[in-house]
Short mmCIF file of C-alpha atoms in Angstrom, two decimals:
data_model
loop_
_atom_site.label_atom_id
_atom_site.label_comp_id
_atom_site.label_asym_id
_atom_site.label_seq_id
_atom_site.Cartn_x
_atom_site.Cartn_y
_atom_site.Cartn_z
CA MET A 235 82.06 -46.55 -163.70
CA GLY A 236 80.65 -43.24 -164.47
CA CYS A 237 81.99 -39.98 -165.58
CA ASP A 238 82.53 -41.51 -169.31
CA GLY A 239 81.54 -38.36 -171.50
CA GLY A 240 77.79 -39.20 -171.13
CA THR A 241 77.07 -37.76 -167.86
CA ILE A 242 77.41 -34.34 -166.29
CA PRO A 243 77.16 -34.17 -162.28
CA LYS A 244 75.48 -31.33 -160.70
CA ARG A 245 76.33 -29.70 -158.07
CA HIS A 246 74.00 -31.01 -155.68
CA GLU A 247 74.70 -34.20 -156.16
CA LEU A 248 78.27 -33.51 -155.31
CA VAL A 249 78.12 -30.56 -152.52
CA LYS A 250 76.26 -31.90 -149.48
CA GLY A 251 74.29 -29.02 -147.36
CA PRO A 252 72.83 -28.88 -144.03
CA ARG A 253 70.08 -31.08 -143.59
CA LYS A 254 66.48 -29.77 -144.03
CA ALA A 255 64.34 -30.05 -140.74
CA GLU A 256 61.79 -32.96 -140.58
CA LYS A 257 58.46 -31.85 -140.71
CA VAL A 258 55.90 -33.79 -138.44
CA ASP A 259 52.52 -34.68 -140.02
CA LYS A 260 49.84 -32.57 -137.83
CA ASN A 261 47.38 -34.55 -138.12
CA ALA A 262 49.68 -37.64 -136.28
CA GLU A 263 50.84 -34.79 -134.03
CA LEU A 264 46.95 -34.35 -132.78
CA VAL A 265 46.38 -37.59 -132.94
CA ALA A 266 49.02 -38.68 -130.24
CA ARG A 267 48.19 -35.80 -127.94
CA TRP A 268 44.02 -36.12 -128.02
CA TYR A 269 44.12 -39.63 -128.31
CA TYR A 270 46.85 -41.30 -126.54
CA CYS A 271 48.31 -41.18 -122.83
CA ALA A 272 51.07 -38.76 -122.75
CA LEU A 273 52.93 -41.09 -120.34
CA SER A 274 52.45 -44.40 -121.31
CA GLN A 275 51.78 -44.33 -124.95
CA GLU A 276 48.54 -46.22 -124.82
CA LYS A 277 45.03 -45.41 -126.04
CA LEU A 278 43.31 -43.14 -123.03
CA CYS A 279 40.22 -44.44 -121.68
CA ARG A 280 38.57 -43.72 -118.32
CA PRO A 281 39.62 -42.35 -115.45
CA ILE A 282 41.41 -39.96 -117.40
CA VAL A 283 43.15 -37.30 -115.77
CA ALA A 284 45.08 -34.11 -116.47
CA CYS A 285 48.09 -32.73 -115.02
CA GLU A 286 48.45 -28.56 -114.38
CA LEU A 287 50.13 -28.60 -117.71
CA GLY A 288 47.56 -29.47 -119.29
CA ARG A 289 48.74 -33.12 -120.69
CA LEU A 290 45.97 -36.01 -120.86
CA TYR A 291 47.24 -39.01 -119.20
CA ASN A 292 45.57 -42.55 -117.89
CA LYS A 293 44.96 -42.79 -114.29
CA ASP A 294 46.44 -46.22 -114.27
CA ALA A 295 49.69 -45.06 -115.93
CA VAL A 296 50.08 -42.34 -113.32
CA ILE A 297 49.71 -44.26 -110.73
CA GLU A 298 51.94 -46.62 -111.53
CA PHE A 299 54.21 -44.12 -112.05
CA LEU A 300 54.73 -43.02 -109.02
CA LEU A 301 54.22 -46.20 -107.01
CA ASP A 302 57.69 -46.85 -108.81
CA LYS A 303 60.81 -45.79 -106.55
CA SER A 304 62.98 -48.30 -108.08
CA ALA A 305 66.42 -46.94 -108.94
CA ASP A 306 65.99 -48.06 -112.57
CA LYS A 307 63.37 -45.84 -113.39
CA THR A 308 63.66 -43.75 -116.52
CA PRO A 309 63.03 -39.93 -116.02
CA MET A 310 59.56 -39.06 -117.89
CA GLU A 311 59.63 -35.17 -118.81
CA ALA A 312 56.22 -35.96 -119.32
CA ALA A 313 55.82 -36.35 -115.79
CA SER A 314 58.61 -34.91 -114.21
CA HIS A 315 56.47 -32.20 -112.39
CA ILE A 316 54.11 -34.92 -111.00
CA LYS A 317 54.87 -35.57 -107.33
CA SER A 318 51.26 -37.29 -105.77
CA ILE A 319 48.39 -37.85 -107.30
CA LYS A 320 46.81 -34.46 -106.13
CA ASN A 321 49.03 -33.03 -108.44
CA VAL A 322 46.88 -34.32 -111.40
CA THR A 323 42.70 -34.11 -111.89
CA GLU A 324 40.03 -36.01 -113.11
CA LEU A 325 38.28 -35.07 -115.77
CA ASN A 326 34.51 -35.26 -116.39
CA LEU A 327 33.90 -36.13 -119.97
CA ALA A 328 30.63 -35.71 -122.12
CA ASP A 329 30.57 -38.48 -124.47
CA ASN A 330 29.85 -37.84 -128.40
CA PRO A 331 26.62 -39.93 -129.19
CA ALA A 332 27.93 -39.95 -132.66
CA TRP A 333 30.99 -41.82 -131.60
CA SER A 334 30.77 -45.41 -133.28
CA GLY A 335 33.88 -46.44 -131.58
CA ASP A 336 36.65 -49.51 -132.42
CA LYS A 337 34.10 -51.80 -133.39
CA GLU A 338 33.89 -50.96 -137.25
CA SER A 339 37.58 -50.89 -137.62
CA ILE A 340 38.51 -54.56 -136.06
CA LYS A 341 39.51 -56.08 -139.26
CA GLY A 342 41.48 -53.01 -140.52
CA ASP A 343 39.49 -53.19 -143.93
CA LYS A 344 37.93 -49.46 -142.62
CA TYR A 345 39.19 -46.24 -143.15
CA ASP A 346 39.92 -44.60 -139.43
CA ASP A 347 37.96 -41.06 -139.30
CA ILE A 348 40.78 -38.79 -137.21
CA GLN A 349 38.02 -36.08 -137.64
CA SER A 350 35.27 -37.99 -135.60
CA ALA A 351 36.29 -38.17 -131.30
CA ARG A 352 34.72 -39.40 -128.24
CA PHE A 353 34.14 -36.80 -126.35
CA ILE A 354 32.49 -33.56 -127.01
CA CYS A 355 31.85 -30.16 -125.36
CA PRO A 356 28.42 -30.23 -123.58
CA VAL A 357 27.68 -26.80 -123.97
CA VAL A 358 28.42 -25.90 -127.56
CA GLY A 359 29.02 -29.70 -128.67
CA LEU A 360 32.15 -29.34 -130.93
CA GLU A 361 34.61 -32.44 -130.83
CA MET A 362 37.19 -32.96 -129.25
CA ASN A 363 39.61 -34.02 -131.97
CA GLY A 364 42.35 -31.25 -131.60
CA ARG A 365 41.15 -28.88 -134.01
CA HIS A 366 39.24 -26.85 -130.98
CA ARG A 367 41.17 -25.67 -128.14
CA PHE A 368 39.10 -27.21 -124.77
CA CYS A 369 40.10 -26.15 -121.17
CA PHE A 370 39.05 -27.98 -117.96
CA LEU A 371 38.14 -26.27 -114.54
CA ARG A 372 40.27 -27.67 -111.32
CA ASN A 373 37.80 -27.46 -109.11
CA CYS A 374 35.74 -29.92 -110.32
CA GLY A 375 37.53 -31.51 -113.79
CA CYS A 376 34.28 -30.56 -116.30
CA VAL A 377 35.86 -29.90 -119.33
CA PHE A 378 34.43 -27.28 -121.96
CA SER A 379 35.54 -25.74 -125.21
CA GLU A 380 37.12 -22.40 -124.63
CA ARG A 381 34.54 -20.94 -127.71
CA ALA A 382 31.69 -21.85 -125.01
CA LEU A 383 33.62 -20.38 -121.86
CA LYS A 384 34.21 -17.20 -123.77
CA GLU A 385 30.71 -16.89 -125.25
CA ILE A 386 28.52 -17.88 -122.40
CA LYS A 387 31.13 -15.75 -119.44
CA SER A 388 30.40 -17.29 -115.90
CA GLU A 389 31.63 -17.58 -112.27
CA VAL A 390 29.71 -20.53 -112.12
CA CYS A 391 30.40 -24.30 -114.11
CA HIS A 392 28.07 -24.54 -116.50
CA LYS A 393 27.61 -28.49 -116.02
CA CYS A 394 28.22 -28.80 -111.95
CA GLY A 395 27.75 -25.41 -110.48
CA VAL A 396 30.51 -24.88 -109.17
CA PRO A 397 32.29 -21.70 -108.55
CA PHE A 398 35.69 -21.35 -109.97
CA GLN A 399 38.02 -18.30 -110.87
CA GLU A 400 40.21 -17.33 -114.05
CA GLU A 401 43.26 -19.16 -112.51
CA ASP A 402 41.43 -22.89 -112.53
CA VAL A 403 40.66 -22.57 -115.99
CA ILE A 404 43.27 -24.44 -117.42
CA VAL A 405 43.69 -24.90 -121.47
CA LEU A 406 44.20 -29.04 -122.66
CA ASN A 407 47.50 -29.44 -124.85
CA GLY A 408 47.71 -25.91 -125.68
CA ASN A 409 51.10 -24.19 -127.44
CA LYS A 410 54.47 -23.32 -125.71
CA GLU A 411 52.90 -19.79 -124.34
CA ASP A 412 50.19 -21.23 -122.79
CA VAL A 413 52.45 -24.03 -121.31
CA GLU A 414 54.85 -21.55 -119.76
CA VAL A 415 51.24 -19.41 -118.08
CA LEU A 416 50.11 -22.66 -116.78
CA LYS A 417 53.86 -23.48 -115.50
CA LYS A 418 54.30 -20.10 -113.52
CA ARG A 419 51.26 -20.36 -112.31
CA MET A 420 51.89 -23.95 -111.30
CA GLU A 421 55.03 -22.93 -109.55
CA ASP A 422 53.21 -19.89 -107.93
CA ARG A 423 50.08 -22.00 -105.96
CA ARG A 424 52.66 -24.57 -104.75
CA LEU A 425 54.58 -22.16 -103.37
CA LYS A 426 51.53 -20.08 -101.96
CA SER A 427 50.68 -23.96 -100.22
CA LYS A 428 54.06 -24.62 -98.62
CA LEU A 429 53.58 -20.97 -96.73
CA GLU A 430 50.72 -21.73 -95.51
CA LYS A 431 51.46 -24.95 -94.47
CA LYS A 432 54.21 -22.79 -92.42
CA SER A 433 52.05 -20.62 -90.87
CA LYS A 434 49.77 -23.71 -89.99
CA LYS A 435 52.34 -25.69 -88.28
CA CYS A 436 53.72 -22.23 -86.53
CA LYS A 437 50.63 -21.81 -85.70
CA SER A 438 49.72 -24.44 -84.10
CA ALA A 439 53.21 -24.94 -82.32
CA GLU A 440 52.66 -21.62 -80.76
CA SER A 441 49.10 -22.80 -79.30
CA ALA A 442 50.31 -26.14 -78.00
CA SER A 443 52.92 -24.14 -76.10
CA GLN A 444 50.57 -21.61 -75.06
CA GLN A 445 48.24 -24.14 -73.47
CA ASP A 446 50.86 -26.44 -71.39
CA SER A 447 52.30 -23.24 -69.71
CA ALA A 448 48.63 -22.25 -68.94
CA ALA A 449 47.84 -26.00 -67.40
CA GLY A 450 51.53 -25.95 -65.49
CA PRO A 451 50.36 -24.14 -62.50
CA SER A 452 46.81 -25.46 -62.56
CA LYS A 453 48.16 -29.14 -62.47
CA ALA A 454 50.70 -28.06 -59.53
CA LYS A 455 47.51 -26.32 -57.47
CA SER A 456 45.26 -29.89 -58.33
CA GLY A 457 48.00 -32.02 -56.86
CA LYS A 458 47.93 -29.52 -54.03
CA ASP A 459 44.29 -29.67 -53.64
CA CYS A 460 44.14 -33.54 -54.48
CA ILE A 461 47.17 -34.46 -51.66
CA LYS A 462 44.71 -32.00 -49.19
CA SER A 463 41.59 -33.35 -49.85
CA SER A 464 42.94 -36.93 -49.70
CA SER A 465 44.48 -36.03 -46.07
CA GLY A 466 41.58 -34.76 -45.38
CA GLU A 467 39.54 -37.96 -46.07
CA LYS A 468 41.87 -39.58 -43.85
CA ARG A 469 41.53 -37.72 -40.95
CA GLN A 470 37.33 -37.74 -41.27
CA ILE A 471 37.40 -41.21 -41.71
CA ILE A 472 40.06 -41.48 -38.51
CA PHE A 473 37.48 -39.02 -36.63
CA THR A 474 34.61 -40.99 -37.34
CA LYS A 475 36.00 -44.48 -36.17
CA SER A 476 37.38 -42.71 -32.94
CA SER A 477 34.15 -40.29 -32.17
CA ASP A 478 31.98 -43.62 -32.51
CA ASN A 479 30.70 -45.22 -29.40
CA GLY A 480 31.35 -49.15 -30.10
CA ASN A 481 28.74 -49.03 -33.22
CA SER A 482 30.65 -48.82 -36.18
CA SER A 483 30.58 -51.59 -38.97
CA VAL A 484 33.96 -53.19 -37.51
CA PRO A 485 32.97 -53.29 -33.58
CA GLY A 486 36.07 -55.19 -32.15
CA LYS A 487 39.26 -53.38 -34.11
CA VAL A 488 37.49 -49.83 -33.10
CA ASN A 489 36.80 -50.88 -29.61
CA LYS A 490 40.43 -51.96 -28.95
CA ALA A 491 41.56 -48.70 -30.49
CA ALA A 492 39.34 -46.72 -28.24
CA SER A 493 40.44 -48.66 -25.05
CA THR A 494 44.19 -47.93 -26.04
CA THR A 495 43.60 -44.66 -26.32
CA LYS A 496 41.76 -44.03 -23.16
CA ARG A 497 44.58 -46.10 -21.71
CA SER A 498 47.21 -44.17 -22.98
CA ILE A 499 45.23 -40.47 -21.82
CA ALA A 500 44.94 -41.64 -18.37
CA ASP A 501 48.42 -42.82 -17.49
CA SER A 502 49.65 -39.63 -19.00
CA GLU A 503 46.90 -37.77 -16.27
CA GLU A 504 48.23 -39.75 -13.74
CA LYS A 505 51.90 -39.35 -14.18
CA SER A 506 51.64 -35.03 -14.60
CA GLU A 507 49.86 -35.34 -11.38
CA ALA A 508 52.50 -37.68 -9.80
CA TYR A 509 55.24 -35.45 -10.78
CA LYS A 510 53.28 -32.32 -9.49
CA SER A 511 52.63 -34.09 -6.23
CA ILE A 512 56.59 -34.46 -5.97
CA PHE A 513 57.39 -31.32 -7.11
CA THR A 514 55.40 -29.19 -4.73
CA SER A 515 56.64 -32.00 -1.86
CA HIS A 516 60.06 -30.98 -2.40
CA SER A 517 59.58 -27.06 -2.52
CA SER A 518 57.69 -26.94 0.81
CA ALA A 519 60.49 -29.23 2.74
CA LYS A 520 63.33 -26.77 0.87
CA ARG A 521 61.31 -23.63 1.78
CA SER A 522 60.64 -24.96 5.95
CA LYS A 523 64.62 -25.54 5.94
CA GLU A 524 65.60 -21.98 4.39
CA GLU A 525 62.93 -20.74 7.05
CA CYS A 526 64.85 -22.45 9.77
CA SER A 527 67.95 -21.64 9.11
CA ASN A 528 66.51 -17.50 8.74
CA TRP A 529 65.23 -17.54 11.60
CA VAL A 530 68.28 -19.55 14.28
CA THR A 531 70.27 -16.75 12.36
CA HIS A 532 67.81 -13.79 13.39
CA THR A 533 67.76 -14.86 17.06
CA ALA A 534 71.65 -15.69 17.63
CA TYR A 535 72.39 -12.19 16.12
CA CYS A 536 69.51 -10.39 18.37
CA PHE A 537 71.63 -12.32 21.88
#
C-alpha cells in the first residue's frame, strides 16, 4: 500500500502549491486571429471586414449578428462595440500568388504550412500571417504592412489614391496598447459624429422656423389679393354682361337682366318725381293759407 519502508515521499508530492499559468501556443493563437473569424470562429472568406479595433470578421457573420434581435442572444465580447454595419470596413486585400489553398490538404496526409498566408502586402510583398504588423485605411479599406507605410511615407493610398490621415490608419490584430489607443479614437470619433448630428438638427429646425415666420404674412397677403382679384373678376364679368347691347353669347338671359334693370330705374325715377310734385304742392298750399291769415290780421289791426 506504500510507505512500507521501500519508498520515501518528497515534498512536492505531499504539498500542493498554486497552479502554474497555462501557456498558450503562439502559433495556434496567430492562426486563430489571422485565419478565423473573431465572431463565428469560421475560416475567413471574402467579403472580409474589420472593425475599428482591428479585428477580422466575415461580413455574413456580422450581418447575422446585427439582425439577431432575440432575447436569447448571447453577448459577444468580440462584437459588443459593433452597433451597425457602418462600424466595420470591408477590406481590399491582395491575393498571394504563392498560396496553393486547401486543395493539397484535402486528404489530411500533408503538412499544413502555417507560415504561408492567403494575402500579402501589395507594396512590399510581406505575407499576412501574423508575423508582421499589418494596417488598413478606414477611408478605402486597402490593407498594407506597417513597414510599407513607414518606408514609403505618403498622404495618399498606395493602391487606390484616396487621401488619408494618421487617424485613419488602424492596426490589424494589435496588442493591448494598440487596442486601447484605437478604442479611445473610436469613442472620440463617435462623440464627434453625435455632436455634428445634433448641430445639424438644430440648424434645420431654426431654418424651418424662420421660413414659417417669413411665409405667414406673405400667405395672408396673398389670400387677400386672391379675394380681391376674384371679386374684381366677378365685377368685370357682370359689367360686361350689363354693358353689352344684346350681343352676348347668351342673348336671352342678358336681355332679361337688362330689361329688369331698366324697368327698376324708370319706376324709381317716376316715384321720385311724384314725391317731389306732392311735396311742392303741399308746401305751396300751406304758404298760401299762411299769407291769407297774415293779411286778415293786418287789415283788422289797421281798422
